[in-house]
CSV table of C-alpha atoms in Angstrom, one decimal:
chain,number,residue,atom,x,y,z
A,1,VAL,CA,73.5,36.8,-5.6
A,2,THR,CA,75.3,37.6,-2.4
A,3,TYR,CA,74.2,40.6,0.0
A,4,SER,CA,75.8,42.0,3.0
A,5,GLY,CA,74.8,43.7,6.2
A,6,ARG,CA,75.1,44.0,9.9
A,7,LEU,CA,73.5,41.3,12.5
A,8,GLU,CA,71.2,43.1,15.1
A,9,PRO,CA,69.2,42.0,18.2
A,10,TYR,CA,66.0,40.8,17.0
A,11,LYS,CA,64.4,42.7,19.7
A,12,LYS,CA,65.6,46.4,21.1
A,13,SER,CA,63.9,49.0,23.0
A,14,GLU,CA,64.9,52.6,24.1
A,15,TYR,CA,63.4,53.9,27.2
A,16,SER,CA,62.7,57.3,28.7
A,17,PHE,CA,60.6,58.9,31.2
A,18,GLU,CA,57.4,60.8,30.1
A,19,MET,CA,57.5,63.1,33.3
A,20,GLN,CA,60.3,65.2,34.7
A,21,GLY,CA,61.8,64.3,38.2
A,22,THR,CA,64.8,63.1,40.0
A,23,LEU,CA,66.2,59.6,39.6
A,24,LYS,CA,65.9,57.7,43.1
A,25,TYR,CA,66.9,54.0,42.2
A,26,LYS,CA,68.8,52.4,39.6
A,27,HIS,CA,67.3,48.8,40.0
A,28,VAL,CA,69.7,47.3,37.3
A,29,LYS,CA,72.9,47.6,35.6
A,30,PRO,CA,74.5,47.3,31.8
A,31,GLY,CA,74.6,43.6,31.4
A,32,ASP,CA,71.8,42.5,33.9
A,33,ASN,CA,69.2,39.9,32.5
A,34,VAL,CA,65.7,41.2,33.4
A,35,LYS,CA,62.2,39.8,33.1
A,36,LYS,CA,59.3,41.2,31.5
A,37,ASN,CA,57.5,44.1,33.5
A,38,GLN,CA,61.0,44.2,35.9
A,39,LYS,CA,61.6,47.7,37.6
A,40,LEU,CA,64.4,49.4,35.5
A,41,LEU,CA,64.5,52.9,37.0
A,42,THR,CA,62.2,54.9,39.6
A,43,LEU,CA,61.8,58.7,40.3
A,44,VAL,CA,61.8,60.2,43.9
A,45,GLU,CA,58.2,61.3,43.0
A,46,HIS,CA,57.2,57.7,43.0
A,47,LYS,CA,56.0,57.7,46.5
A,48,LEU,CA,54.0,60.8,46.2
A,49,HIS,CA,52.2,59.8,43.1
A,50,GLU,CA,51.5,56.5,44.9
A,51,ASP,CA,49.7,58.3,47.5
A,52,TYR,CA,47.6,60.5,45.4
A,53,PHE,CA,46.6,57.4,43.2
A,54,GLU,CA,45.7,55.3,46.5
A,55,ILE,CA,43.5,58.4,47.7
A,56,ALA,CA,41.9,58.8,44.1
A,57,LYS,CA,41.1,55.1,44.2
A,58,GLN,CA,39.5,54.9,47.7
A,59,ASN,CA,37.4,58.1,46.7
A,60,PHE,CA,36.2,56.6,43.4
A,61,GLU,CA,35.4,53.2,45.0
A,62,ILE,CA,33.5,54.9,47.8
A,63,GLN,CA,31.4,57.1,45.4
A,64,LYS,CA,30.8,54.0,42.9
A,65,ALA,CA,29.2,52.1,45.9
A,66,LYS,CA,27.4,55.2,46.9
A,67,SER,CA,26.1,55.4,43.3
A,68,SER,CA,24.8,52.1,43.0
A,69,LYS,CA,22.7,52.3,46.4
A,70,PHE,CA,21.5,55.7,44.8
A,71,LYS,CA,20.3,53.6,41.7
A,72,ILE,CA,18.4,51.2,43.9
A,73,LEU,CA,16.8,54.0,46.1
A,74,ASN,CA,15.8,55.8,42.7
A,75,SER,CA,14.0,52.7,41.6
A,76,LYS,CA,11.9,52.7,44.7
A,77,GLY,CA,11.1,56.5,44.4
A,78,LEU,CA,13.3,57.2,47.7
A,79,VAL,CA,15.7,59.5,45.8
A,80,SER,CA,15.1,61.9,43.0
A,81,ASP,CA,16.2,61.7,39.6
A,82,ASP,CA,18.0,64.9,40.1
A,83,GLU,CA,20.1,63.3,43.1
A,84,TYR,CA,21.0,60.0,41.2
A,85,GLU,CA,22.1,61.7,38.0
A,86,LYS,CA,24.3,64.2,40.4
A,87,SER,CA,25.7,60.9,42.1
A,88,VAL,CA,26.4,59.4,38.6
A,89,GLN,CA,28.3,62.3,37.4
A,90,LYS,CA,30.4,62.6,40.7
A,91,THR,CA,31.1,59.0,39.9
A,92,LEU,CA,32.4,59.8,36.4
A,93,ASP,CA,34.6,62.6,37.5
A,94,LEU,CA,36.4,60.7,40.3
A,95,LYS,CA,36.9,57.6,37.9
A,96,THR,CA,38.5,60.0,35.3
A,97,ARG,CA,40.8,61.4,38.4
A,98,PHE,CA,41.6,57.9,39.6
A,99,LEU,CA,42.7,57.0,36.0
A,100,LYS,CA,44.7,60.2,35.7
A,101,THR,CA,46.7,59.6,38.9
A,102,LYS,CA,47.1,56.0,37.8
A,103,GLU,CA,48.7,57.1,34.6
A,104,ASP,CA,51.0,59.6,36.5
A,105,TYR,CA,51.8,57.0,39.0
A,106,ASN,CA,53.0,54.5,36.4
A,107,LYS,CA,55.1,57.2,34.8
A,108,THR,CA,57.3,57.2,37.7
A,109,THR,CA,58.8,53.9,37.1
A,110,ILE,CA,60.3,52.5,34.0
A,111,LYS,CA,59.7,48.7,33.7
A,112,SER,CA,61.1,46.2,30.9
A,113,LEU,CA,58.8,45.6,28.0
A,114,PHE,CA,60.4,42.2,27.4
A,115,PRO,CA,62.8,39.8,28.9
A,116,GLY,CA,66.2,40.6,27.9
A,117,ILE,CA,69.6,42.3,28.5
A,118,ILE,CA,70.2,45.9,29.7
A,119,ASN,CA,72.4,47.5,27.2
A,120,SER,CA,73.2,50.9,28.3
A,121,ILE,CA,72.1,53.4,31.0
A,122,ASP,CA,72.8,57.1,30.7
A,123,ILE,CA,71.5,58.4,34.0
A,124,ASP,CA,72.8,58.6,37.4
A,125,VAL,CA,70.9,58.6,41.0
A,126,GLY,CA,70.3,62.2,41.4
A,127,ASP,CA,70.0,63.2,37.8
A,128,THR,CA,67.1,65.5,37.1
A,129,THR,CA,65.1,63.7,34.1
A,130,THR,CA,64.3,65.3,30.7
A,131,LEU,CA,61.0,64.5,29.1
A,132,ASN,CA,61.4,61.7,26.2
A,133,LYS,CA,65.3,61.8,26.6
A,134,VAL,CA,66.6,58.1,25.9
A,135,ILE,CA,68.4,57.1,29.1
A,136,LEU,CA,68.2,53.3,28.9
A,137,THR,CA,68.6,50.7,26.0
A,138,GLN,CA,67.7,47.0,26.3
A,139,ILE,CA,68.0,44.4,23.8
A,140,ASN,CA,67.2,40.6,23.2
A,141,ASP,CA,69.8,39.0,21.2
A,142,THR,CA,68.4,35.3,21.5
A,143,PHE,CA,68.0,35.8,17.9
A,144,LEU,CA,69.8,38.2,15.4
A,145,ASP,CA,68.3,40.0,12.4
A,146,LEU,CA,70.3,40.7,9.2
A,147,ASN,CA,68.7,43.6,7.0
A,148,ILE,CA,69.8,43.9,3.7
A,149,GLU,CA,68.6,45.9,0.4
A,150,VAL,CA,68.1,43.9,-2.5
A,151,ARG,CA,67.1,44.7,-6.0
A,152,GLY,CA,63.8,44.4,-7.2
A,153,ASP,CA,64.5,41.0,-9.4
A,154,ALA,CA,65.7,39.2,-6.0
A,155,ILE,CA,62.4,39.4,-4.3
A,156,GLU,CA,60.4,37.5,-6.9
A,157,ASN,CA,61.3,34.2,-5.6
A,158,LEU,CA,60.9,35.2,-2.0
A,159,GLU,CA,58.3,34.7,0.8
A,160,ILE,CA,58.0,35.0,4.5
A,161,GLY,CA,59.3,31.8,6.2
A,162,LYS,CA,61.7,31.0,3.4
A,163,LYS,CA,65.1,29.6,4.2
A,164,ILE,CA,68.1,31.8,3.4
A,165,GLN,CA,71.7,30.9,4.0
A,166,VAL,CA,73.7,33.4,6.0
A,167,GLN,CA,77.6,33.4,6.8
A,168,SER,CA,79.7,35.3,8.8
A,169,LYS,CA,83.4,34.7,9.3
A,170,ASN,CA,83.8,30.7,9.4
A,171,THR,CA,79.9,30.2,10.7
A,172,GLU,CA,77.5,29.3,8.2
A,173,VAL,CA,73.7,28.5,9.1
A,174,PHE,CA,70.3,28.9,7.4
A,175,GLY,CA,68.0,31.9,8.5
A,176,LYS,CA,64.4,32.5,7.6
A,177,ILE,CA,62.9,35.6,6.0
A,178,VAL,CA,60.6,37.3,8.9
A,179,SER,CA,59.8,40.5,6.4
A,180,PHE,CA,60.4,42.0,3.2
A,181,GLN,CA,59.2,45.3,1.5
A,182,THR,CA,57.3,44.6,-1.4
A,183,SER,CA,57.3,48.1,-2.8
A,184,PRO,CA,61.0,49.8,-3.4
A,185,ASP,CA,62.5,52.7,-1.6
A,186,PHE,CA,61.7,55.5,-3.8
A,187,LYS,CA,65.4,57.0,-3.7
A,188,SER,CA,67.4,53.8,-3.9
A,189,TYR,CA,64.5,51.5,-5.6
A,190,THR,CA,65.9,48.6,-3.6
A,191,HIS,CA,63.6,46.4,-1.2
A,192,LEU,CA,64.3,46.0,2.6
A,193,ILE,CA,64.7,42.3,3.5
A,194,LYS,CA,65.0,41.0,7.3
A,195,ILE,CA,66.4,37.4,7.8
A,196,ARG,CA,66.3,36.0,11.4
A,197,VAL,CA,69.1,33.6,12.3
A,198,GLU,CA,69.6,31.8,15.6
A,199,LYS,CA,72.9,33.2,17.7
A,200,ASN,CA,75.2,30.3,17.4
A,201,ASN,CA,78.4,31.8,17.2
A,202,PHE,CA,77.1,35.0,15.8
A,203,ARG,CA,76.9,38.1,17.7
A,204,ALA,CA,75.4,41.7,17.3
A,205,GLY,CA,77.3,44.1,15.1
A,206,MET,CA,79.2,41.4,12.9
A,207,ILE,CA,79.0,41.6,9.0
A,208,ALA,CA,77.0,38.8,7.5
A,209,TYR,CA,76.5,37.7,4.0
A,210,ALA,CA,73.2,36.0,2.5
A,211,GLU,CA,72.8,34.0,-0.5
A,212,ILE,CA,69.6,35.5,-2.3
A,213,PRO,CA,68.4,33.1,-5.0
A,214,LEU,CA,67.3,34.7,-8.4
A,215,PRO,CA,64.6,33.6,-10.5
A,216,LYS,CA,65.2,31.2,-13.1
A,217,LEU,CA,65.8,32.5,-16.7
A,218,VAL,CA,64.9,30.6,-20.0
A,219,ASP,CA,65.7,31.1,-23.3
A,220,VAL,CA,68.0,33.9,-22.8
A,221,PHE,CA,71.7,34.5,-23.8
A,222,SER,CA,74.3,36.8,-22.5
A,223,THR,CA,76.6,39.3,-24.1
A,224,SER,CA,79.1,41.9,-23.1
A,225,VAL,CA,77.8,45.6,-22.6
A,226,SER,CA,80.1,46.9,-25.3
A,227,SER,CA,78.1,44.7,-27.9
A,228,VAL,CA,74.8,46.5,-27.1
A,229,ILE,CA,74.2,49.5,-29.5
A,230,THR,CA,72.1,52.2,-28.7
A,231,ASP,CA,70.2,54.2,-31.5
A,232,GLU,CA,67.3,56.6,-31.3
A,233,GLY,CA,66.2,55.2,-27.9
A,234,SER,CA,66.3,51.7,-28.9
A,235,LYS,CA,69.0,48.9,-27.8
A,236,TYR,CA,70.1,46.3,-30.1
A,237,ILE,CA,72.8,43.9,-31.0
A,238,PHE,CA,73.8,42.0,-33.9
A,239,ILE,CA,74.2,38.2,-34.1
A,240,ILE,CA,75.0,35.8,-36.7
A,241,GLU,CA,72.1,33.2,-37.6
A,242,ASN,CA,72.8,30.6,-40.6
A,243,GLU,CA,75.8,32.6,-41.4
A,244,LYS,CA,74.0,35.9,-42.0
A,245,THR,CA,74.2,39.1,-39.6
A,246,VAL,CA,70.9,39.5,-37.9
A,247,LYS,CA,69.7,42.5,-35.9
A,248,LYS,CA,68.1,41.8,-32.5
A,249,VAL,CA,66.3,44.5,-30.7
């Protein structure tokens, strides 16, 4: 059975800032190839939070070293248990502050999650950011995914890794199943299948067709819908066997 769908990049991500601020740098533009963890966007507040982070880091490391000395002195009876416990608690407090400033510092820069291409940027230098508003999209179209919805009988023969013939325009290749929905959608009662193909002459957005093999049926025959009779909830047909008319449910 032939099913159709649109090809999509096998990796795609939407980026947004998790803090409010003003954009200072756009390190990339649409169409640029980027590496994993490469800087994409930076806020004006980046330098301020970097200073907070460095101060908190130094305070934590100084207190950590001091607490280690107190532990040795406490074991020798030169520092009271109360003083040592206060030192440990202060270390924990400074560690919490250090981790919080590190988190805030990381929020001032957006970095790429994977190697790929910048697809779009919806912000300019000087603009104020809005929390969790998508402002940049990135894709990796080394491979393309074809998502199709099939009937229940079509998944009986399928398994992860199974090769499926995929065609678009004049290009025909074999892709492989990377995932499929074992339970049907409650509204459409269809199963979502994801088939991954190499890019070749394909591109994202193209309509593609996949040939899904149906399970082999044994000892069956077909007839027209008009031959099926419904009576009191049962369906049956009449066939001729040995020159006699026979009712088959």
